[in-house]
Amino acid sequence: MKLENLNNVRNIGIMAHIDAGKTTTTERILFYTGKLHKMGEVHNGNTVMDWMKQEKERGITITSAATTCFWNKHRINIIDTPGHVDFTAEVERSLRVLDGAVAIFCGVGGVEPQSETVWKQADKYNIPRLAFVNKMDRVGSDFYNVLDMIESRLKSKTVPVNIPIGSGELFTGIIDLVSMKSVVYEDNGFGANYVIDDIPIDLVDQAEKYREQLLENASVYSDELLAKYLNGDVIEEQLIRDAIRIGTLKNEIIPVLCGSSFKNKGVQFLLDAIINYLPSPFDVPDIAGQNLHGTKIYRKPSREVPFSGLIFKVMTDQHVGRLSFIRVYSGILEKGSQILNSATGKKERINRLLMMHANKREDVNQLSVGEIGAVVGLKHSFTGHTLCEPKKPILLEAMDFPEPVISVSIEPKSKGDSESLSNSLEKLSYEDPTFQIKVDEETGQTIISGMGELHLEILSDRLTREFNVNAHIGKPQVSYRETVMGDSFGEGRFIKQTGGKGHFAVVKVKVEPDSSSKDVVVENEINANVIPKEFIPAMVKGVEDRLKSGILAGYPTQKIKVKLIEAEYHETDSSSMAFEIASSLAVEKALESGSPAILEPVMKLDVVVPDAYIGEVINDLNSRRANILSMDKRNDSNIVSSKIPLRESFNYATDLRSITQGRAVFTMKFLNYDYCDKKIQRAIIEKTRGFIPDFLNN
């Protein structure tokens, strides 16, 4: 790609709540840009972007899919992201490498729970975005209500650039507020046939009202536009677009469009808006990173500077092996070259480069700055790793992913499946940073953990279909955590005298709850003159190793601060090993007297339920120990928001469907860890250990 052509590149993501129309919109974009000759439908399971068997069967997007298309001499690299909360990591890593985003909202549902989640993810990376209010053909759609919801719930300044003509069955087109013309679509022609005309008389006042708002908001970013607006002069359309673009790139305004992707209305104007308002690689700040000395450095989006790129996704392809998706931030990545993985310090050979169109591949000789592609066969590089020029290393900021909250046991059905299962699980863990594998030391069982029941169900299904592995899947288990509720002290003594050199170490610690950190914090407060400083790392290691599992049920500990406050040593008998053991013993005693407690994962549950079933749904939530946070009314439906322990949410989808005859829908996401009820804690401990420890009965 020529450097001057970078101005004509848009790297964008399509993001939204589940079932808002992301994949349908992407399918229409590919059709109108000539990438497809026939449009697929999600409900028919024949869309290009939902290519996995599991996606086609369930009608949802599970994995982010990348593609490239062209519109008005501009290249648009698109990543279609999932809307289901279980696959939110796919959205996170996609937004990390994108320059702009299109947020799609349902004209009826408006700002739904997962809409807020993906919006916050875009805020995290400061990504300019525009909004597309979809499904304007549905009964109950209300464009102006969605505008209000974006303003109030997402705290964003909306600037409509077009408004609808009618809604529901009467939705026939849009009014372009920049050109002040109406666009009415004909019933045939797959959206390609539309008539541009004067605005209908009954909509002139409405159009002028929102045109005024548009000009007022846009004039903030252009003195020339402001002068013409105040003087009542004729304002060129391009002047308005340029001003809107400036405000969008500053992330201060959100251009809003509307349409119906399913009915093929408004998508071409969305494509125009992507080009007019979203950034090119030149419009985003230089990428920041660190050199090998930890000094902050920057790379410009140029072919002339050293190569740097970030791997944001890894997937296993049955035909070519491991694919590493990469965004090139600077320079050129050439086939046959040798590059450095600055995260691991290892070098890799680039044997094959691909441009991706969902699950289809196109071989290329190079990937240039601003491009998104895939590298085949990298051995030591994974999600979040930086690839760069060996002589000019840079380490880009990696990505953070949430901890899994649900676990199941898995074991091969036969001995012959044992090795295949192990290899297949390892490949899946390479692909998905939120999928974790561990072996229970006591039972020898393999435990897999993920973000929800659907997440693990999909992964289990892939084991059978893609990797031909037969396995038994256990019942879902909650990933608990342990902590302390009060301050306590503990002393650990490791003193042994033998015929030769003995062992001597005494350590005193203070353990206290630390709500400010989700991890374990170890602080040294021992005077430097008390013991040799070389023993301090051993003491810290002893503390950290002991806190990898709690004393109640063996779950990982968190939100704990440990202070090393006193120590004694012997000139000849003390050793690092002795202090490591003594520190571990000290922490164990402190935990026993520090009111230890089990934390359980709590989920944010939002249910959209018709009036007729609201009572049954509330009663069911109360029986599940849910805490109702709010109830909102939207048309003839109710939105019930609550907090619910994860252990009480299992099989909720089936139960809700039964209670409401399939008329209610819900979304659920991890909220935080909170203290378990004492009765439940004892049940967990007894189930895990087989008995209740004496220190809990005292």
XYZ file of C-alpha atoms in Angstrom:
698
model
C 0.000 0.000 0.000
C 1.336 3.416 -0.943
C 1.778 5.839 1.908
C -0.469 8.473 0.300
C -3.248 5.876 0.093
C -3.362 5.546 3.872
C -5.712 8.540 3.856
C -8.165 6.305 1.999
C -8.056 3.445 4.521
C -10.557 2.864 7.338
C -9.957 0.182 9.972
C -13.310 -0.197 11.706
C -15.212 -2.561 13.971
C -18.924 -3.311 14.014
C -20.097 -3.567 17.633
C -23.464 -3.884 19.395
C -25.712 -5.799 21.754
C -26.660 -9.294 20.632
C -29.322 -9.350 17.882
C -29.017 -5.628 17.058
C -28.041 -6.482 13.470
C -24.227 -6.385 13.320
C -23.738 -9.343 11.006
C -26.713 -8.408 8.791
C -25.317 -4.883 8.427
C -21.854 -6.228 7.567
C -23.428 -8.583 5.011
C -25.172 -5.613 3.340
C -21.946 -3.612 3.351
C -20.162 -6.449 1.535
C -23.011 -6.694 -0.979
C -23.123 -2.983 -1.830
C -19.319 -2.772 -2.084
C -19.304 -5.661 -4.569
C -17.579 -8.132 -2.274
C -20.661 -10.375 -2.360
C -23.052 -11.045 -5.217
C -25.766 -12.494 -3.000
C -26.756 -11.438 0.504
C -26.986 -14.077 3.223
C -29.281 -13.954 6.245
C -28.447 -14.770 9.860
C -31.697 -16.743 10.322
C -30.861 -18.861 7.277
C -27.333 -19.565 8.515
C -25.740 -18.492 5.233
C -23.926 -15.251 6.077
C -20.271 -14.833 5.162
C -19.078 -13.389 8.460
C -20.771 -16.040 10.655
C -18.868 -18.903 9.061
C -18.467 -21.288 12.019
C -20.950 -24.170 12.243
C -21.841 -23.117 15.778
C -22.590 -19.558 14.581
C -24.824 -20.768 11.753
C -26.791 -23.069 14.066
C -27.321 -20.528 16.854
C -27.703 -17.410 14.712
C -25.134 -15.498 16.787
C -21.592 -14.236 16.246
C -19.063 -16.131 18.346
C -15.701 -15.120 16.933
C -14.657 -11.809 15.404
C -14.209 -12.080 11.632
C -12.098 -9.759 9.469
C -12.710 -8.727 5.879
C -11.827 -5.988 3.385
C -14.000 -4.099 0.907
C -13.853 -0.927 -1.215
C -16.250 2.016 -1.436
C -15.745 5.269 -3.367
C -12.008 4.609 -3.853
C -11.575 3.934 -0.131
C -10.492 0.678 1.443
C -12.499 -0.414 4.492
C -11.052 -3.123 6.734
C -13.926 -4.457 8.851
C -14.017 -6.635 11.954
C -17.476 -7.970 12.833
C -17.484 -8.588 16.597
C -19.737 -10.745 18.825
C -22.553 -9.237 20.883
C -22.913 -11.998 23.481
C -21.259 -11.184 26.802
C -19.548 -14.597 26.976
C -17.399 -13.555 24.012
C -16.655 -10.001 25.101
C -12.899 -10.707 24.881
C -13.334 -10.863 21.100
C -14.624 -7.286 21.174
C -11.845 -6.161 23.516
C -8.988 -7.393 21.357
C -10.590 -6.174 18.138
C -11.123 -2.641 19.443
C -7.500 -2.582 20.609
C -6.238 -2.567 17.013
C -8.986 -0.591 15.262
C -9.065 3.119 14.445
C -12.841 3.609 14.497
C -16.087 1.790 15.208
C -19.713 1.639 14.149
C -22.051 1.062 17.098
C -25.359 -0.453 16.017
C -28.487 0.045 18.116
C -31.868 -1.619 17.716
C -34.552 0.979 16.940
C -36.841 -0.727 19.473
C -34.426 -1.816 22.225
C -32.107 1.189 21.998
C -29.163 1.123 24.396
C -29.200 -2.432 25.750
C -26.876 -3.906 28.423
C -24.157 -5.218 26.104
C -24.346 -1.927 24.159
C -23.069 -0.232 27.306
C -20.312 -2.816 27.732
C -18.882 -2.433 24.217
C -19.255 1.359 24.442
C -17.103 1.386 27.572
C -14.552 -0.818 25.809
C -14.391 1.726 22.978
C -14.030 4.523 25.561
C -11.105 2.613 27.094
C -9.166 2.821 23.819
C -10.505 6.316 22.959
C -11.929 5.102 19.634
C -13.931 7.560 17.491
C -17.270 6.075 16.525
C -20.579 6.701 14.848
C -23.978 5.197 15.629
C -26.412 3.424 13.312
C -29.968 3.001 14.593
C -31.030 -0.214 12.896
C -34.376 -2.049 12.555
C -36.373 1.112 11.892
C -38.847 -1.151 10.050
C -39.863 -2.928 13.283
C -43.070 -2.081 15.124
C -42.255 0.105 18.129
C -39.036 1.542 16.703
C -38.323 5.083 17.885
C -35.243 6.850 16.504
C -35.561 9.852 18.810
C -35.897 7.691 21.920
C -32.645 5.945 20.980
C -30.961 9.363 20.678
C -32.095 10.209 24.209
C -30.842 6.856 25.522
C -27.392 7.351 23.955
C -27.183 10.787 25.555
C -28.403 9.707 29.006
C -26.968 6.200 29.368
C -23.746 6.488 27.399
C -23.098 10.157 28.273
C -22.301 10.968 24.649
C -23.204 13.958 22.477
C -25.303 12.765 19.543
C -25.393 14.595 16.208
C -27.964 13.066 13.827
C -26.820 13.368 10.197
C -30.009 11.790 8.925
C -33.467 11.121 10.382
C -36.103 8.539 9.405
C -39.114 8.943 7.152
C -41.722 7.003 9.101
C -41.129 3.993 11.329
C -42.253 0.386 11.534
C -44.094 -0.714 8.398
C -44.238 2.941 7.304
C -40.445 3.339 7.281
C -39.685 4.216 3.654
C -36.396 6.104 3.748
C -34.330 8.844 5.372
C -33.797 12.580 5.297
C -30.159 13.588 4.781
C -29.646 16.624 7.029
C -26.403 17.602 5.305
C -27.905 17.901 1.812
C -31.468 18.488 3.116
C -32.883 15.958 0.676
C -35.122 12.952 1.181
C -34.030 9.466 0.152
C -36.956 7.114 -0.519
C -36.240 3.444 -1.259
C -38.163 1.398 -3.787
C -39.514 -1.967 -2.674
C -37.386 -3.944 -5.120
C -33.756 -3.759 -6.162
C -32.220 -4.900 -2.828
C -31.810 -1.313 -1.665
C -29.903 -0.254 -4.773
C -32.853 1.731 -6.124
C -33.820 4.892 -4.310
C -35.110 8.328 -5.243
C -33.484 11.545 -3.969
C -36.088 14.316 -3.784
C -37.287 17.287 -1.757
C -38.249 16.725 1.858
C -41.975 15.837 2.339
C -43.956 18.868 3.494
C -45.105 17.208 6.726
C -41.477 16.541 7.735
C -39.952 19.932 6.832
C -40.268 21.376 10.358
C -38.723 18.266 11.931
C -35.868 18.265 9.412
C -35.144 21.970 9.938
C -35.110 21.480 13.708
C -32.437 18.771 13.538
C -30.562 20.594 10.755
C -30.201 23.552 13.138
C -28.860 21.262 15.842
C -26.440 19.740 13.350
C -25.089 23.132 12.270
C -24.805 24.375 15.863
C -22.802 21.321 16.916
C -20.629 21.238 13.794
C -19.835 24.966 13.827
C -17.891 24.456 17.081
C -15.174 22.815 14.966
C -15.041 25.250 12.020
C -14.778 29.042 12.176
C -15.726 29.270 8.493
C -18.873 27.233 9.075
C -19.726 29.302 12.152
C -19.405 32.557 10.214
C -21.615 31.339 7.368
C -24.161 29.929 9.813
C -24.421 33.207 11.756
C -24.633 35.279 8.554
C -27.272 33.051 7.009
C -25.047 32.300 3.992
C -25.265 29.200 1.826
C -23.201 26.436 3.461
C -21.407 23.885 1.301
C -22.085 20.241 2.189
C -18.377 19.382 2.341
C -17.770 22.159 4.863
C -20.353 20.559 7.171
C -18.864 17.087 6.713
C -15.355 18.350 7.433
C -16.501 19.982 10.681
C -18.378 16.853 11.809
C -15.268 14.805 11.054
C -13.110 17.006 13.293
C -15.530 16.646 16.205
C -15.786 12.888 15.675
C -12.019 12.407 15.586
C -11.777 14.345 18.846
C -14.316 11.910 20.325
C -16.547 14.790 21.333
C -19.578 14.041 19.134
C -21.252 10.906 17.766
C -22.745 11.174 14.249
C -25.982 9.166 14.201
C -27.625 7.542 11.180
C -30.642 5.293 10.805
C -31.964 2.565 8.534
C -32.987 -1.058 8.250
C -30.203 -3.402 7.205
C -32.576 -6.349 6.832
C -34.814 -4.310 4.497
C -31.736 -2.885 2.681
C -32.348 0.738 3.628
C -29.728 3.266 4.713
C -26.601 1.106 4.400
C -25.025 3.055 1.514
C -25.246 6.245 3.578
C -23.620 4.401 6.482
C -20.730 3.550 4.136
C -20.461 7.216 3.148
C -20.397 8.186 6.833
C -17.621 5.671 7.569
C -15.483 7.353 4.912
C -16.517 10.911 5.786
C -16.273 10.800 9.580
C -14.140 7.910 10.846
C -10.323 8.152 11.020
C -7.668 6.892 8.652
C -4.416 5.490 10.138
C -3.002 9.029 9.682
C -5.700 10.499 11.941
C -4.853 8.500 15.058
C -1.944 9.342 17.362
C 1.451 7.723 16.769
C 1.499 4.312 18.420
C 3.201 4.373 21.832
C 5.443 1.653 23.220
C 8.649 1.017 25.144
C 12.170 0.168 24.098
C 14.185 -2.552 25.829
C 15.234 -0.064 28.533
C 11.634 0.799 29.437
C 11.770 4.263 27.861
C 8.588 5.389 26.123
C 8.940 5.671 22.346
C 6.552 6.316 19.440
C 6.181 5.021 15.889
C 4.612 7.024 13.081
C 2.183 5.393 10.606
C 4.729 5.372 7.784
C 6.348 2.840 5.457
C 9.702 4.538 6.016
C 10.017 3.761 9.747
C 10.886 0.361 11.294
C 8.186 -2.306 11.285
C 5.963 -2.799 14.344
C 2.721 -4.695 14.719
C 0.479 -6.227 17.379
C -0.985 -9.737 17.351
C -4.583 -9.376 18.495
C -6.004 -12.798 17.721
C -4.787 -16.364 17.233
C -6.867 -19.092 15.636
C -6.325 -22.635 14.409
C -7.154 -23.280 10.759
C -7.573 -26.904 9.700
C -5.896 -26.225 6.361
C -2.956 -23.952 7.169
C -2.407 -24.406 10.925
C -2.059 -21.548 13.394
C -3.046 -18.094 12.127
C -1.862 -14.994 13.980
C -3.935 -11.904 13.135
C -1.824 -8.760 13.181
C -2.339 -5.018 12.856
C 0.659 -3.309 11.268
C 1.258 0.062 12.956
C 4.444 1.108 11.158
C 6.747 -0.029 8.361
C 6.308 -3.147 6.239
C 6.093 -6.826 7.158
C 7.522 -8.838 4.270
C 7.230 -12.508 3.449
C 10.524 -14.308 4.124
C 11.756 -11.737 6.644
C 12.897 -12.414 10.195
C 11.254 -10.410 12.964
C 11.533 -10.106 16.740
C 8.828 -10.890 19.273
C 9.737 -8.207 21.814
C 7.423 -9.723 24.437
C 9.376 -13.006 24.544
C 12.722 -11.946 23.060
C 12.478 -14.704 20.432
C 12.828 -14.313 16.676
C 10.312 -15.640 14.151
C 10.485 -16.310 10.409
C 7.631 -14.965 8.282
C 6.971 -17.788 5.827
C 3.461 -16.863 4.702
C 1.230 -13.795 4.860
C -2.534 -13.706 4.257
C -5.341 -11.212 3.818
C -8.523 -12.618 5.366
C -12.129 -12.529 4.203
C -13.920 -14.282 7.072
C -12.596 -17.873 6.702
C -11.294 -17.370 3.151
C -7.636 -16.505 2.548
C -5.596 -14.581 -0.007
C -1.797 -14.937 -0.104
C 0.165 -11.666 -0.197
C 3.870 -10.838 -0.223
C 3.703 -8.079 2.360
C 1.514 -6.297 4.887
C 2.005 -2.556 4.995
C 1.350 0.081 7.644
C -2.360 0.394 8.420
C -3.222 -3.085 7.162
C -4.754 -5.990 9.062
C -3.774 -9.492 7.975
C -2.592 -12.849 9.243
C 0.756 -14.617 9.615
C 0.918 -18.391 9.238
C 2.869 -20.700 11.523
C 4.375 -18.467 14.217
C 5.732 -20.723 16.981
C 6.365 -18.420 19.935
C 3.892 -15.569 19.400
C 0.432 -15.234 20.915
C -2.360 -12.726 21.560
C -1.032 -9.377 22.821
C 2.551 -9.942 21.635
C 4.444 -7.297 19.674
C 6.312 -8.139 16.478
C 8.963 -5.669 15.370
C 12.238 -5.103 13.543
C 15.049 -6.938 15.422
C 17.423 -3.961 15.252
C 14.747 -1.436 16.302
C 12.735 -3.188 19.034
C 9.540 -1.773 20.510
C 7.088 -3.293 22.982
C 3.491 -2.149 22.467
C 0.916 -2.152 25.251
C -0.647 -5.598 25.635
C -4.312 -6.338 26.324
C -6.083 -7.119 29.595
C -8.724 -9.841 29.674
C -11.244 -10.702 32.402
C -10.745 -13.738 34.608
C -12.992 -16.752 33.854
C -15.860 -17.256 36.294
C -17.169 -20.738 35.505
C -15.455 -24.130 35.327
C -16.252 -27.695 34.308
C -14.279 -30.909 34.494
C -13.381 -32.637 31.247
C -11.947 -36.084 30.627
C -11.422 -38.240 27.526
C -13.957 -40.977 26.815
C -11.163 -43.397 26.013
C -7.402 -43.665 26.496
C -6.971 -43.053 22.798
C -8.552 -39.615 23.166
C -6.291 -38.580 26.054
C -3.393 -37.109 24.061
C -5.712 -35.617 21.443
C -7.750 -33.917 24.171
C -4.654 -32.393 25.743
C -3.349 -31.081 22.400
C -6.753 -29.747 21.347
C -7.327 -27.917 24.640
C -3.910 -26.318 24.293
C -4.792 -25.066 20.794
C -8.083 -23.621 22.035
C -6.294 -21.842 24.894
C -3.929 -20.243 22.350
C -6.967 -18.814 20.562
C -8.923 -17.586 23.565
C -7.221 -15.716 26.450
C -10.354 -16.114 28.617
C -10.253 -19.920 28.305
C -8.014 -21.509 30.933
C -6.934 -25.080 31.657
C -5.565 -26.533 34.876
C -5.186 -29.941 36.501
C -6.618 -30.401 40.001
C -3.694 -31.630 42.093
C -5.893 -33.642 44.462
C -8.230 -35.366 41.988
C -6.059 -35.328 38.870
C -9.045 -33.991 36.892
C -8.571 -31.539 34.040
C -10.591 -28.370 34.721
C -11.477 -25.909 31.962
C -12.710 -22.406 32.791
C -14.476 -19.740 30.743
C -16.770 -16.717 30.807
C -20.127 -18.505 30.902
C -22.139 -21.625 30.144
C -22.441 -20.780 26.433
C -18.708 -20.105 26.187
C -17.819 -23.565 27.513
C -20.608 -25.197 25.507
C -19.186 -23.782 22.275
C -15.646 -24.834 23.149
C -16.808 -28.362 23.991
C -18.699 -28.532 20.708
C -15.597 -27.443 18.809
C -13.575 -30.215 20.455
C -15.916 -32.787 18.954
C -16.414 -31.220 15.527
C -13.103 -29.588 14.683
C -10.656 -31.762 16.582
C -12.589 -35.068 16.557
C -12.073 -35.542 20.294
C -14.663 -37.388 22.376
C -14.829 -36.202 25.976
C -17.056 -36.295 29.064
C -18.010 -32.813 30.313
C -18.816 -32.368 34.010
C -21.418 -30.080 35.525
C -20.562 -26.359 35.719
C -18.578 -25.356 38.794
C -18.193 -21.850 40.147
C -14.706 -20.349 40.382
C -14.702 -19.052 43.953
C -12.039 -16.906 45.614
C -10.890 -16.608 49.241
C -9.995 -13.575 51.340
C -9.959 -12.296 54.931
C -12.416 -9.910 56.569
C -10.242 -8.669 59.436
C -6.670 -7.841 60.461
C -4.641 -10.621 62.038
C -1.088 -11.583 62.954
C 0.804 -14.822 62.509
C 4.221 -16.152 63.478
C 6.030 -18.866 61.593
C 8.959 -20.718 63.165
C 11.115 -23.144 61.227
C 13.797 -24.302 63.651
C 15.462 -27.680 63.319
C 18.711 -28.853 64.795
C 20.492 -31.814 63.237
C 23.947 -33.281 63.564
C 25.311 -30.842 61.007
C 24.030 -27.467 59.960
C 20.531 -26.763 61.263
C 17.610 -24.642 60.047
C 16.554 -21.404 61.656
C 14.016 -18.772 60.613
C 11.322 -16.858 62.480
C 8.895 -14.592 60.615
C 5.987 -12.501 61.852
C 3.396 -11.126 59.443
C 0.296 -8.988 59.511
C -2.558 -9.921 57.179
C -5.333 -7.458 56.377
C -8.118 -7.092 53.774
C -7.237 -4.869 50.815
C -10.296 -3.862 48.799
C -8.245 -1.549 46.572
C -6.498 -4.463 44.826
C -7.989 -7.619 43.367
C -4.665 -9.437 43.793
C -2.345 -10.187 46.716
C 0.020 -7.416 47.893
C 3.159 -8.166 49.919
C 4.968 -5.321 51.690
C 8.233 -5.484 53.651
C 8.331 -3.418 56.877
C 11.281 -5.209 58.510
C 14.150 -2.917 59.435
C 17.095 -3.364 57.070
C 19.438 -3.994 60.038
C 17.429 -6.908 61.456
C 18.189 -9.604 58.890
C 20.340 -9.794 55.745
C 18.470 -8.368 52.770
C 19.046 -11.510 50.672
C 16.396 -13.309 52.760
C 13.619 -10.837 51.902
C 12.867 -12.288 48.396
C 12.581 -15.772 49.945
C 10.085 -14.471 52.497
C 8.029 -12.794 49.779
C 8.070 -16.004 47.743
C 6.938 -18.026 50.742
C 3.997 -15.667 51.270
C 2.977 -15.596 47.590
C 3.215 -19.377 47.181
C 1.041 -19.985 50.250
C -1.569 -17.506 49.059
C -2.015 -19.240 45.707
C -4.674 -21.273 47.494
C -6.726 -20.353 50.531
C -7.130 -22.291 53.785
C -10.894 -22.806 53.551
C -11.426 -24.693 50.299
C -8.193 -24.222 48.381
C -9.430 -21.485 46.044
C -7.081 -18.651 44.931
C -6.907 -15.726 47.334
C -7.407 -12.071 46.487
C -7.900 -8.646 48.073
C -5.299 -9.447 50.744
C -2.340 -7.374 51.925
C 0.488 -9.090 53.824
C 3.074 -7.067 55.728
C 6.399 -8.622 56.823
C 6.836 -6.980 60.242
C 9.450 -8.964 62.210
C 12.057 -11.640 61.638
C 14.874 -13.455 63.465
C 17.841 -15.233 61.932
C 20.906 -17.274 62.904
C 24.295 -16.486 61.414
C 25.050 -20.088 60.410
C 21.720 -21.957 60.433
C 19.511 -19.487 58.526
C 18.894 -19.964 54.814
C 16.555 -18.738 52.075
C 14.686 -22.047 52.205
C 14.135 -21.705 55.965
C 12.712 -18.199 55.599
C 10.491 -19.305 52.723
C 8.978 -22.064 54.884
C 8.660 -19.837 57.969
C 6.872 -17.128 55.956
C 4.435 -19.687 54.591
C 3.664 -20.949 58.104
C 3.213 -17.394 59.402
C 0.698 -16.534 56.686
C -1.240 -19.733 57.310
C -1.648 -18.925 61.010
C -2.653 -15.351 60.233
C -5.266 -16.516 57.729
C -6.838 -18.824 60.323
C -7.369 -15.962 62.769
C -8.209 -13.311 60.184
C -11.869 -14.229 59.651
C -11.279 -16.037 56.353
C -14.164 -15.950 53.901
C -15.144 -17.292 50.498
C -16.004 -14.860 47.718
C -18.426 -15.855 44.983
C -18.766 -14.331 41.506
C -21.815 -12.093 41.171
C -23.402 -11.413 37.788
C -25.313 -8.398 36.482
C -28.536 -9.830 35.034
C -30.884 -7.813 32.814
C -34.203 -9.363 31.792
C -36.580 -7.878 29.207
C -40.016 -9.327 29.993
C -43.595 -8.545 28.852
C -46.091 -7.210 31.421
C -47.977 -10.522 31.602
C -44.988 -12.386 33.086
C -43.318 -9.764 35.278
C -44.594 -11.295 38.538
C -43.344 -14.805 37.753
C -39.937 -13.475 36.713
C -39.534 -11.429 39.916
C -40.539 -14.405 42.069
C -38.035 -16.620 40.285
C -35.253 -14.062 40.754
C -36.023 -13.794 44.473
C -35.779 -17.576 44.797
C -32.306 -17.372 43.248
C -30.994 -14.901 45.868
C -31.058 -12.089 43.311
C -30.936 -8.460 44.413
C -33.264 -6.347 42.237
C -31.482 -3.099 41.313
C -34.038 -1.375 39.090
C -37.155 -1.847 36.971
C -37.708 0.282 33.879
C -40.656 0.437 31.520
C -40.130 0.413 27.750
C -43.259 0.249 25.595
C -45.071 -2.960 26.629
C -41.971 -4.547 28.170
C -40.140 -4.269 31.485
C -36.374 -4.218 31.965
C -35.492 -5.827 35.279
C -31.878 -5.298 36.376
C -30.485 -7.365 39.229
C -27.382 -8.833 40.837
C -27.366 -12.615 41.077
C -24.772 -15.106 42.372
C -23.349 -17.108 39.486
C -24.162 -20.430 41.184
C -27.855 -19.465 41.155
C -27.876 -18.579 37.454
C -27.228 -22.027 36.016
C -29.981 -23.165 33.614
C -31.575 -19.709 33.811
C -32.070 -19.591 30.037
C -34.192 -22.756 30.105
C -36.184 -21.719 33.186
C -36.894 -18.212 31.870
C -38.075 -19.637 28.556
C -40.452 -21.938 30.431
C -41.796 -19.221 32.731
C -42.488 -16.726 29.932
C -43.325 -19.120 27.075
C -40.179 -17.932 25.296
C -41.207 -14.257 25.259
C -38.493 -12.895 27.592
C -34.798 -12.388 26.842
C -31.876 -11.722 29.130
C -28.206 -10.764 29.188
C -25.752 -11.536 31.944
C -22.204 -10.390 32.611
C -19.683 -10.680 35.421
C -19.954 -7.837 37.940
C -17.650 -8.574 40.885
C -16.759 -10.996 43.672
C -18.734 -10.686 46.892
C -18.906 -12.506 50.237
C -20.794 -15.807 50.314
C -23.591 -16.483 52.776
C -22.105 -18.330 55.793
C -24.295 -21.409 55.296
C -23.218 -21.638 51.675
C -19.579 -21.157 52.699
C -19.765 -24.111 55.063
C -21.431 -26.227 52.375
C -18.649 -25.357 49.915
C -15.916 -26.149 52.467
C -17.531 -29.441 53.476
C -17.973 -30.486 49.855
C -14.390 -29.574 48.969
C -12.543 -30.830 52.055
C -14.983 -33.376 53.428
C -14.952 -31.727 56.892
C -15.092 -28.352 58.636
C -11.655 -27.247 59.984
C -11.395 -26.793 63.752
C -10.418 -23.114 63.540
C -13.859 -22.349 62.047
C -15.651 -23.990 64.972
C -13.725 -22.119 67.658
